[in-house]
Structure formats: structure tokens, C-alpha cells
Amino acid sequence: MHIKGWDYLQEYELEKEEILSAIEEVLASGYLILGAKVKEFEKLYSRYCEVNFGVGVDNGTNAIFLALKALSIGENDEIITVSNTAVATVSAIVTAGARPVFVDINESSFLMDTSKIENAITSKTKCILPVHLFGQCADMDEINLLAQKYNLKVLEDCAQSHGTVYKNKKAGSLSDIAATSFYPTKILGTYGDGGMVMTSNEDLYKKLLRLRFYGMEKTNYALEHGYNCRLDEIHAAILLKKLNHLQDYLSKRRNLAEHYNILLKDTSLGLPTELAYGKHSYYLYVVRHPKRDLILEELKNKGIILNIHYPCPIHLMPGYKYLNYKQGDLPVTEKIAKEIFSLPLYPSLNFEKLQYISDTIHEIMIKHHL
Ligand SMILES: Cc1ncc(COP(=O)(O)O)c(C=O)c1O
């Protein structure tokens, strides 16, 4: 059997007719950019996230970038975030002109350790940027309390938390502004790139509309310096179709995660735990083991090719060497980067494959006395 970390082809077969008809409808409409589909998707997805406004953009990285720009963040500003995230989070901060400041993560949740934030705040800090990683929310009450105390903004990175719940509220509705991605692998993903900035603040919303469109409100007249970060009509139309399936995707993911929990509970793998304050949406099913590399090698020999999210903490990457972090600065982040790996989890994954993955893991554990 051959199993990849993620695959969309089976899902595409099931949804092909509605996806192709959505694309055809856009092509025949005469509107390809910033038309009715983008507006409709912004309305429905922001409503789903329990915020007043959504601004569709070209990808999740630019969603973070534009959110920072809307908050007037740039040169000489510091943004507190985590190093255990997609490079995109940090790339967007640097593109905005600001400096990322990393805090360590909590060893059991893999999320921002809120007890480390206060120490990282300086006179230059403008914003805390928690990442709701793998499908769970960072502890937003703690983060918002600190933000209030030090007069900071909070921007949620929701690229991995479509549908995630924190204390009965949706991810994306828990701060000043939030950014998400509709990259194909995401819980709500399109067949290409897409993203959205979400807020309930009308001034930020109006600024975001300008910033994604060269600073313009009317064509060919820039009110401020802006960018080209538009979501296009085809991807909005696809996302509108897929939004109808979001609840189904989420329940399938939770169901698969429950099966993994049962099948793997008697192994020495560290399994993900659902935090008491929320509802996990299982974007990724991340397990850990000190012998991670051996297990991955053996799985590969059996046709199971898995991913690591993420194998190298960002503060130790050459691209961010100038920030002057060194090995040992974020011990939990560095430790778990050596132990974690992601088991396949996407709605069209069938139980036969899940059983094969579990059986193979059991065999490896017995073979190597793990
Ligand atoms: C946590 C996180 N933030 C931001 C992004 C950026 O999204 P995109 O790939 O759409 O630019 C991603 C996805 O890659 C992500 O996982």
C-alpha cells in the first residue's frame, strides 16, 4: 500500500461536478476579479467565524502581512510569536518590516506558552501573534489579558484552525484581527492559493479593502500606499462550494482522530490531547517519539511517506540568523522538533489505510522494542 501525508484526488472525484460548474459559472459571468463571488464568500466565511468583516486575499501569508499593515505595524516594531510554525508566519512579519520575537511553546499542546510572553515584551512590542497550530487555539484569554495590560494588538494566525472552537467561540473571533489561509491542504482549502483577513473593527476593514487593492477605493486613484493581494473569483467560487462541506470535513477529521486515538493508545507514541477549553479541528494529527527518525524510515520502507510539522524551528534557520537566536534559546520548541511527526489525516482517508498505518506502527514498535 502507498500512503501520502495528504492527497486531494479522491475528494476531487467526489466534488468534481460542483467544482467544475463553479469555475464555469465564473468564466461565463464576465467577472474574474473582485466580483460577486468574492463578496459572497467574504460574507459567509466571516459569518461562520463570528466576525463582522472578511477581506479575501491571495494567500495566508499576505493575509498576515496585510493584517499587520492595517494595524500600522512596520519598521522598529516587535511582534511576539512562536518559532514552531510555518515559515509563512515569520516571513509575513519580516515583509511588514517588523522584527519577530519568539517565545517558547507549551510541551503538551505545542502552542504558545503564555507564561513566557510577559518577559518578551519591550517598549518596541506592538502585537502578539499566536498561531492556532495543528487545529487548536492558543490560550486567548491569557494573551488578551497581557495585550490589554501592555496596550498591544493581537493577531490570530488561523491558517490551521478553520472551525476550531475556544471557550464556545470560533478561532478568528478572539482578537483584534485574524488571518487565515485556503491553501489546498488546509481544512477549508481551494485548488490553488487563497486567504482572508477577518475583523469586527470597521476601520480596520475599510483599510484592509484599500491595502489589498493598491491603496484604492476607486480605480486608478490611490488614497494610500497599497499592494495587490486580491482573492480571485474562481477561488472564491470554489471556496463557496467547499464551505458547504466544512462541517462534514470537520466531523470526518474528528472521527479519524478518534480512531487513531483508539488504535495507537497502547503504543509508546505520544498522542495529541484535546485541550479542555476548546474543540480540536485536527488539521494535523501530530504524534511524538524520541526515536522519530527511525520510525519514519521504517514507515517509508512500507510505503507510508509522512511529513514533519516542523522539522527545524524557524529561529535556527539560516534565513533568520540575523535575529541572533542560538540553539538552546527555545528548549521546548527545539526538543519537540526532533520528536514530532504527522500521521495522515484528511477527510477522504479511509479506515483501511488508517488500520494499515496503525498495524505498521505496531510492527515497528515490536521490531525495535520501542
Ligand atoms: C500557520 C500558518 N500560517 C500561515 C500560512 C500561510 O498560508 P499560505 O500558504 O496560504 O500563504 C500557513 C500555511 O502554509 C500556515 O500553516
Short mmCIF file of C-alpha atoms and ligand atoms in Angstrom, two decimals:
data_model
loop_
_atom_site.label_atom_id
_atom_site.label_comp_id
_atom_site.label_asym_id
_atom_site.label_seq_id
_atom_site.Cartn_x
_atom_site.Cartn_y
_atom_site.Cartn_z
CA MET A 1 0.00 0.00 0.00
CA HIS A 2 1.19 3.55 -0.77
CA ILE A 3 0.09 6.32 1.60
CA LYS A 4 0.99 10.01 1.41
CA GLY A 5 0.73 12.62 4.16
CA TRP A 6 -2.00 14.37 2.19
CA ASP A 7 -3.94 13.76 -1.01
CA TYR A 8 -6.87 15.54 -2.65
CA LEU A 9 -7.63 13.37 -5.68
CA GLN A 10 -10.30 11.21 -4.08
CA GLU A 11 -12.09 14.24 -2.67
CA TYR A 12 -11.90 15.89 -6.08
CA GLU A 13 -13.58 12.89 -7.69
CA LEU A 14 -16.48 13.25 -5.23
CA GLU A 15 -16.83 17.02 -5.69
CA LYS A 16 -15.77 17.31 -9.33
CA GLU A 17 -19.14 18.29 -10.76
CA GLU A 18 -19.81 21.14 -8.37
CA ILE A 19 -16.21 22.42 -8.56
CA LEU A 20 -16.15 22.46 -12.35
CA SER A 21 -19.60 24.06 -12.56
CA ALA A 22 -18.48 26.77 -10.09
CA ILE A 23 -15.47 27.54 -12.31
CA GLU A 24 -17.61 27.54 -15.44
CA GLU A 25 -20.11 29.91 -13.80
CA VAL A 26 -17.31 32.42 -13.07
CA LEU A 27 -15.76 32.16 -16.52
CA ALA A 28 -19.15 32.74 -18.16
CA SER A 29 -20.07 35.63 -15.85
CA GLY A 30 -17.67 38.22 -17.28
CA TYR A 31 -16.21 39.00 -13.82
CA LEU A 32 -12.87 37.43 -12.88
CA ILE A 33 -11.56 39.76 -10.17
CA LEU A 34 -13.30 41.25 -7.09
CA GLY A 35 -16.83 40.38 -8.15
CA ALA A 36 -19.90 38.81 -6.55
CA LYS A 37 -18.24 35.50 -5.60
CA VAL A 38 -15.51 37.14 -3.51
CA LYS A 39 -18.13 39.33 -1.78
CA GLU A 40 -20.39 36.37 -1.06
CA PHE A 41 -17.55 34.22 0.26
CA GLU A 42 -16.31 37.08 2.47
CA LYS A 43 -19.80 37.45 3.89
CA LEU A 44 -20.38 33.75 4.55
CA TYR A 45 -16.95 32.83 5.88
CA SER A 46 -16.70 35.85 8.20
CA ARG A 47 -20.18 35.00 9.48
CA TYR A 48 -19.03 31.41 10.03
CA CYS A 49 -16.06 32.75 12.05
CA GLU A 50 -18.41 35.01 14.06
CA VAL A 51 -16.78 38.28 12.97
CA ASN A 52 -18.33 41.24 11.16
CA PHE A 53 -15.99 41.50 8.19
CA GLY A 54 -13.80 39.39 5.93
CA VAL A 55 -11.41 40.54 3.20
CA GLY A 56 -10.46 37.86 0.68
CA VAL A 57 -6.79 37.89 -0.24
CA ASP A 58 -4.40 35.92 -2.40
CA ASN A 59 -2.85 33.69 0.29
CA GLY A 60 -2.45 33.24 4.04
CA THR A 61 1.00 34.81 4.19
CA ASN A 62 -0.30 38.03 2.67
CA ALA A 63 -3.32 37.86 4.97
CA ILE A 64 -0.92 38.13 7.94
CA PHE A 65 1.14 40.80 6.15
CA LEU A 66 -1.94 42.95 5.36
CA ALA A 67 -3.31 42.50 8.89
CA LEU A 68 -0.01 43.83 10.29
CA LYS A 69 -0.07 46.75 7.83
CA ALA A 70 -3.69 47.52 8.75
CA LEU A 71 -2.52 47.71 12.38
CA SER A 72 0.15 50.22 11.17
CA ILE A 73 2.97 47.89 12.14
CA GLY A 74 6.34 48.25 10.44
CA GLU A 75 9.95 49.39 11.00
CA ASN A 76 11.25 49.14 14.57
CA ASP A 77 8.21 47.26 15.82
CA GLU A 78 8.46 43.89 17.54
CA ILE A 79 5.91 41.12 17.18
CA ILE A 80 5.79 38.30 19.71
CA THR A 81 5.16 34.92 18.11
CA VAL A 82 6.35 31.29 18.10
CA SER A 83 9.16 29.56 16.26
CA ASN A 84 7.24 26.30 15.88
CA THR A 85 5.03 27.42 12.99
CA ALA A 86 5.03 27.56 9.19
CA VAL A 87 7.79 29.82 7.84
CA ALA A 88 4.93 31.90 6.41
CA THR A 89 4.05 33.41 9.81
CA VAL A 90 7.55 34.79 10.26
CA SER A 91 8.02 35.70 6.60
CA ALA A 92 4.92 37.93 6.79
CA ILE A 93 6.21 39.72 9.91
CA VAL A 94 9.56 40.42 8.27
CA THR A 95 7.93 41.52 4.99
CA ALA A 96 5.88 44.01 7.02
CA GLY A 97 9.21 45.46 8.19
CA ALA A 98 8.90 44.29 11.80
CA ARG A 99 11.05 42.01 13.96
CA PRO A 100 9.75 38.65 15.15
CA VAL A 101 10.42 37.90 18.83
CA PHE A 102 9.98 34.24 19.69
CA VAL A 103 8.59 32.73 22.86
CA ASP A 104 8.72 29.04 23.66
CA ILE A 105 5.76 26.66 23.42
CA ASN A 106 3.91 24.51 25.88
CA GLU A 107 5.24 20.96 25.82
CA SER A 108 1.87 19.21 25.80
CA SER A 109 -0.15 21.47 23.49
CA PHE A 110 2.72 22.65 21.20
CA LEU A 111 1.09 26.12 21.39
CA MET A 112 2.47 29.48 22.57
CA ASP A 113 3.47 29.25 26.24
CA THR A 114 1.58 32.24 27.60
CA SER A 115 3.70 32.28 30.77
CA LYS A 116 6.69 33.30 28.60
CA ILE A 117 5.07 36.30 26.91
CA GLU A 118 5.47 38.97 29.60
CA ASN A 119 9.27 38.56 29.69
CA ALA A 120 9.46 39.09 25.94
CA ILE A 121 7.58 42.42 25.97
CA THR A 122 9.74 45.52 25.38
CA SER A 123 9.00 49.17 24.59
CA LYS A 124 9.04 48.17 20.90
CA THR A 125 6.43 45.41 21.18
CA LYS A 126 3.29 46.22 19.19
CA CYS A 127 1.49 42.96 18.74
CA ILE A 128 1.17 39.36 19.95
CA LEU A 129 0.70 36.88 17.11
CA PRO A 130 -0.39 33.47 18.43
CA VAL A 131 -0.63 30.62 15.95
CA HIS A 132 -3.57 28.25 16.44
CA LEU A 133 -1.40 25.33 15.41
CA PHE A 134 -2.49 21.86 14.21
CA GLY A 135 -6.19 22.66 14.87
CA GLN A 136 -6.19 24.02 18.43
CA CYS A 137 -6.33 27.58 19.77
CA ALA A 138 -3.65 29.17 21.90
CA ASP A 139 -4.93 30.32 25.29
CA MET A 140 -6.50 33.56 24.08
CA ASP A 141 -7.85 34.77 27.44
CA GLU A 142 -4.31 34.85 28.83
CA ILE A 143 -2.98 36.52 25.68
CA ASN A 144 -5.73 39.15 25.59
CA LEU A 145 -5.17 39.98 29.27
CA LEU A 146 -1.49 40.70 28.62
CA ALA A 147 -2.33 42.65 25.48
CA GLN A 148 -4.71 44.82 27.48
CA LYS A 149 -2.16 45.34 30.26
CA TYR A 150 0.57 46.48 27.85
CA ASN A 151 -1.68 48.09 25.23
CA LEU A 152 -0.76 45.64 22.47
CA LYS A 153 -2.69 44.40 19.46
CA VAL A 154 -3.44 40.70 18.97
CA LEU A 155 -3.45 39.00 15.57
CA GLU A 156 -4.50 35.33 15.35
CA ASP A 157 -2.88 33.09 12.75
CA CYS A 158 -5.84 30.84 11.88
CA ALA A 159 -4.33 29.05 8.88
CA GLN A 160 -4.58 25.73 10.73
CA SER A 161 -7.77 26.33 12.69
CA HIS A 162 -10.81 26.51 10.40
CA GLY A 163 -13.76 25.65 12.61
CA THR A 164 -11.68 25.41 15.80
CA VAL A 165 -13.53 26.44 18.95
CA TYR A 166 -12.11 28.20 22.03
CA LYS A 167 -14.48 28.56 25.00
CA ASN A 168 -17.53 28.36 22.72
CA LYS A 169 -16.15 30.98 20.32
CA LYS A 170 -14.65 30.45 16.90
CA ALA A 171 -10.96 30.88 16.09
CA GLY A 172 -10.64 34.22 14.32
CA SER A 173 -13.16 35.97 16.57
CA LEU A 174 -10.91 36.08 19.62
CA SER A 175 -8.77 39.16 18.94
CA ASP A 176 -8.47 42.48 17.05
CA ILE A 177 -7.80 40.83 13.73
CA ALA A 178 -7.17 37.36 12.30
CA ALA A 179 -5.60 35.88 9.19
CA THR A 180 -6.28 32.57 7.52
CA SER A 181 -5.17 30.54 4.51
CA PHE A 182 -7.12 28.48 2.00
CA TYR A 183 -4.03 26.66 0.70
CA PRO A 184 -5.11 23.26 -0.74
CA THR A 185 -4.02 21.20 2.31
CA LYS A 186 -6.00 23.34 4.76
CA ILE A 187 -9.24 22.20 6.41
CA LEU A 188 -11.00 24.60 4.07
CA GLY A 189 -8.71 24.70 1.06
CA THR A 190 -9.13 25.72 -2.56
CA TYR A 191 -7.49 24.28 -5.68
CA GLY A 192 -4.74 26.89 -5.58
CA ASP A 193 -3.96 29.84 -3.31
CA GLY A 194 -6.29 31.94 -1.18
CA GLY A 195 -6.58 33.65 2.18
CA MET A 196 -8.68 36.01 4.27
CA VAL A 197 -8.25 38.71 6.89
CA MET A 198 -11.07 38.85 9.44
CA THR A 199 -12.03 41.54 11.91
CA SER A 200 -15.04 43.09 13.59
CA ASN A 201 -13.46 46.56 13.51
CA GLU A 202 -14.95 48.61 10.66
CA ASP A 203 -11.97 50.98 10.36
CA LEU A 204 -9.56 48.07 10.02
CA TYR A 205 -11.92 46.50 7.47
CA LYS A 206 -12.02 49.62 5.30
CA LYS A 207 -8.24 49.93 5.47
CA LEU A 208 -7.82 46.27 4.51
CA LEU A 209 -10.06 46.74 1.45
CA ARG A 210 -7.72 49.53 0.31
CA LEU A 211 -4.48 47.77 1.19
CA ARG A 212 -5.28 44.66 -0.86
CA PHE A 213 -6.05 46.85 -3.92
CA TYR A 214 -3.13 49.32 -4.34
CA GLY A 215 -4.49 51.61 -1.63
CA MET A 216 -7.51 52.42 -3.80
CA GLU A 217 -11.21 52.79 -3.12
CA LYS A 218 -11.92 53.86 -6.69
CA THR A 219 -9.97 52.56 -9.70
CA ASN A 220 -6.76 54.38 -10.61
CA TYR A 221 -6.69 56.63 -7.53
CA ALA A 222 -4.55 55.56 -4.57
CA LEU A 223 -5.53 57.02 -1.21
CA GLU A 224 -2.52 55.38 0.43
CA HIS A 225 0.34 53.07 -0.47
CA GLY A 226 -1.15 49.63 -1.02
CA TYR A 227 -0.49 46.23 -2.55
CA ASN A 228 -2.01 43.71 -4.91
CA CYS A 229 -3.29 40.90 -2.68
CA ARG A 230 -6.65 40.05 -4.24
CA LEU A 231 -8.53 36.76 -3.93
CA ASP A 232 -9.87 35.95 -7.41
CA GLU A 233 -13.41 34.99 -8.39
CA ILE A 234 -12.58 31.39 -9.38
CA HIS A 235 -11.08 30.54 -5.99
CA ALA A 236 -13.90 32.34 -4.16
CA ALA A 237 -16.44 30.30 -6.17
CA ILE A 238 -14.64 27.03 -5.34
CA LEU A 239 -14.43 28.03 -1.67
CA LEU A 240 -18.15 28.82 -1.59
CA LYS A 241 -18.85 25.25 -2.72
CA LYS A 242 -16.39 23.79 -0.25
CA LEU A 243 -17.74 25.90 2.61
CA ASN A 244 -20.97 23.86 2.32
CA HIS A 245 -18.89 20.77 3.17
CA LEU A 246 -16.89 22.28 6.04
CA GLN A 247 -18.93 20.72 8.85
CA ASP A 248 -18.65 17.35 7.17
CA TYR A 249 -14.87 17.75 6.73
CA LEU A 250 -14.57 18.65 10.41
CA SER A 251 -16.59 15.71 11.68
CA LYS A 252 -14.68 13.29 9.44
CA ARG A 253 -11.39 14.65 10.79
CA ARG A 254 -12.54 14.26 14.40
CA ASN A 255 -13.77 10.75 13.66
CA LEU A 256 -10.43 9.75 12.11
CA ALA A 257 -8.56 11.27 15.07
CA GLU A 258 -10.72 9.25 17.50
CA HIS A 259 -9.83 6.09 15.58
CA TYR A 260 -6.13 6.89 15.73
CA ASN A 261 -6.51 7.50 19.49
CA ILE A 262 -8.02 4.05 19.93
CA LEU A 263 -5.69 2.19 17.55
CA LEU A 264 -2.48 3.74 18.92
CA LYS A 265 -3.25 4.07 22.62
CA ASP A 266 -1.15 1.04 23.61
CA THR A 267 1.98 2.18 21.70
CA SER A 268 4.80 4.35 23.09
CA LEU A 269 3.83 7.21 20.76
CA GLY A 270 2.83 10.47 22.44
CA LEU A 271 -0.68 11.18 21.09
CA PRO A 272 -2.36 14.59 20.71
CA THR A 273 -4.62 15.71 23.53
CA GLU A 274 -7.64 17.93 23.17
CA LEU A 275 -7.43 20.99 25.42
CA ALA A 276 -10.31 21.28 27.90
CA TYR A 277 -11.09 24.85 26.81
CA GLY A 278 -11.86 24.09 23.19
CA LYS A 279 -12.62 21.82 20.30
CA HIS A 280 -9.77 20.44 18.18
CA SER A 281 -10.36 20.56 14.43
CA TYR A 282 -7.47 18.15 13.71
CA TYR A 283 -5.83 19.93 10.83
CA LEU A 284 -2.93 17.66 11.71
CA TYR A 285 -2.66 14.60 13.91
CA VAL A 286 0.78 15.20 15.40
CA VAL A 287 2.41 12.43 17.45
CA ARG A 288 5.83 12.32 19.10
CA HIS A 289 8.52 9.77 19.85
CA PRO A 290 12.22 10.07 20.80
CA LYS A 291 13.03 7.56 18.00
CA ARG A 292 11.09 9.59 15.41
CA ASP A 293 13.65 9.31 12.59
CA LEU A 294 13.88 5.52 12.86
CA ILE A 295 10.07 5.20 12.86
CA LEU A 296 9.75 7.46 9.79
CA GLU A 297 12.42 5.48 7.92
CA GLU A 298 10.67 2.19 8.66
CA LEU A 299 7.28 3.63 7.67
CA LYS A 300 8.78 4.83 4.39
CA ASN A 301 10.01 1.27 3.70
CA LYS A 302 6.38 0.18 4.00
CA GLY A 303 5.12 2.85 1.57
CA ILE A 304 3.94 5.36 4.20
CA ILE A 305 5.53 8.74 3.48
CA LEU A 306 4.92 11.20 6.31
CA ASN A 307 5.59 14.88 6.96
CA ILE A 308 7.02 16.72 9.96
CA HIS A 309 5.40 19.98 11.05
CA TYR A 310 8.01 21.31 11.60
CA PRO A 311 11.46 19.69 11.46
CA CYS A 312 13.52 22.86 12.07
CA PRO A 313 12.47 25.70 14.38
CA ILE A 314 12.43 29.00 12.49
CA HIS A 315 14.80 30.76 14.93
CA LEU A 316 17.54 28.31 13.88
CA MET A 317 17.04 28.67 10.10
CA PRO A 318 19.71 30.45 8.00
CA GLY A 319 17.11 32.90 6.67
CA TYR A 320 16.56 34.29 10.18
CA LYS A 321 20.13 34.09 11.50
CA TYR A 322 20.24 37.89 11.65
CA LEU A 323 17.76 37.76 14.55
CA ASN A 324 20.64 36.34 16.65
CA TYR A 325 18.91 33.38 18.23
CA LYS A 326 21.01 30.34 19.09
CA GLN A 327 20.50 26.69 19.93
CA GLY A 328 19.10 26.40 23.45
CA ASP A 329 17.12 29.67 23.38
CA LEU A 330 13.77 27.88 22.99
CA PRO A 331 14.35 24.46 24.59
CA VAL A 332 10.83 23.03 24.27
CA THR A 333 10.48 24.10 20.63
CA GLU A 334 13.89 22.62 19.83
CA LYS A 335 13.19 19.37 21.68
CA ILE A 336 9.82 18.65 20.11
CA ALA A 337 11.11 19.48 16.59
CA LYS A 338 13.26 16.36 16.91
CA GLU A 339 10.41 14.13 18.06
CA ILE A 340 7.18 15.08 16.29
CA PHE A 341 5.67 13.79 13.05
CA SER A 342 2.24 14.00 11.45
CA LEU A 343 0.07 10.99 10.68
CA PRO A 344 -2.10 11.34 7.57
CA LEU A 345 -5.46 12.89 8.37
CA TYR A 346 -7.76 14.27 5.70
CA PRO A 347 -11.47 13.68 5.14
CA SER A 348 -11.17 11.19 2.26
CA LEU A 349 -8.66 8.97 4.12
CA ASN A 350 -10.34 5.58 4.59
CA PHE A 351 -10.28 3.29 7.61
CA GLU A 352 -8.43 0.59 5.68
CA LYS A 353 -5.47 2.94 5.32
CA LEU A 354 -5.74 4.01 8.95
CA GLN A 355 -5.61 0.36 10.02
CA TYR A 356 -2.59 -0.26 7.77
CA ILE A 357 -0.76 2.73 9.30
CA SER A 358 -1.58 1.53 12.82
CA ASP A 359 -0.59 -2.10 12.10
CA THR A 360 2.70 -0.94 10.56
CA ILE A 361 3.47 1.27 13.57
CA HIS A 362 2.77 -1.66 15.90
CA GLU A 363 5.13 -3.90 13.86
CA ILE A 364 7.90 -1.26 14.02
CA MET A 365 7.43 -0.89 17.77
CA ILE A 366 7.75 -4.67 18.29
CA LYS A 367 10.72 -5.00 15.89
CA HIS A 368 12.71 -2.25 17.65
CA HIS A 369 11.43 -2.80 21.20
CA LEU A 370 10.11 0.78 21.34
C1 LIG B 1 0.40 28.51 10.45
C2 LIG B 1 0.38 29.04 9.04
N1 LIG B 1 0.42 30.37 8.85
C3 LIG B 1 0.41 30.89 7.61
C4 LIG B 1 0.35 30.09 6.48
C5 LIG B 1 0.42 30.74 5.15
O1 LIG B 1 -0.55 30.39 4.26
P1 LIG B 1 -0.30 30.40 2.68
O2 LIG B 1 0.43 29.16 2.33
O3 LIG B 1 -1.69 30.46 2.13
O4 LIG B 1 0.47 31.64 2.36
C6 LIG B 1 0.27 28.69 6.65
C7 LIG B 1 0.15 27.78 5.50
O5 LIG B 1 1.05 27.45 4.81
C8 LIG B 1 0.30 28.15 7.96
O6 LIG B 1 0.25 26.84 8.17
#
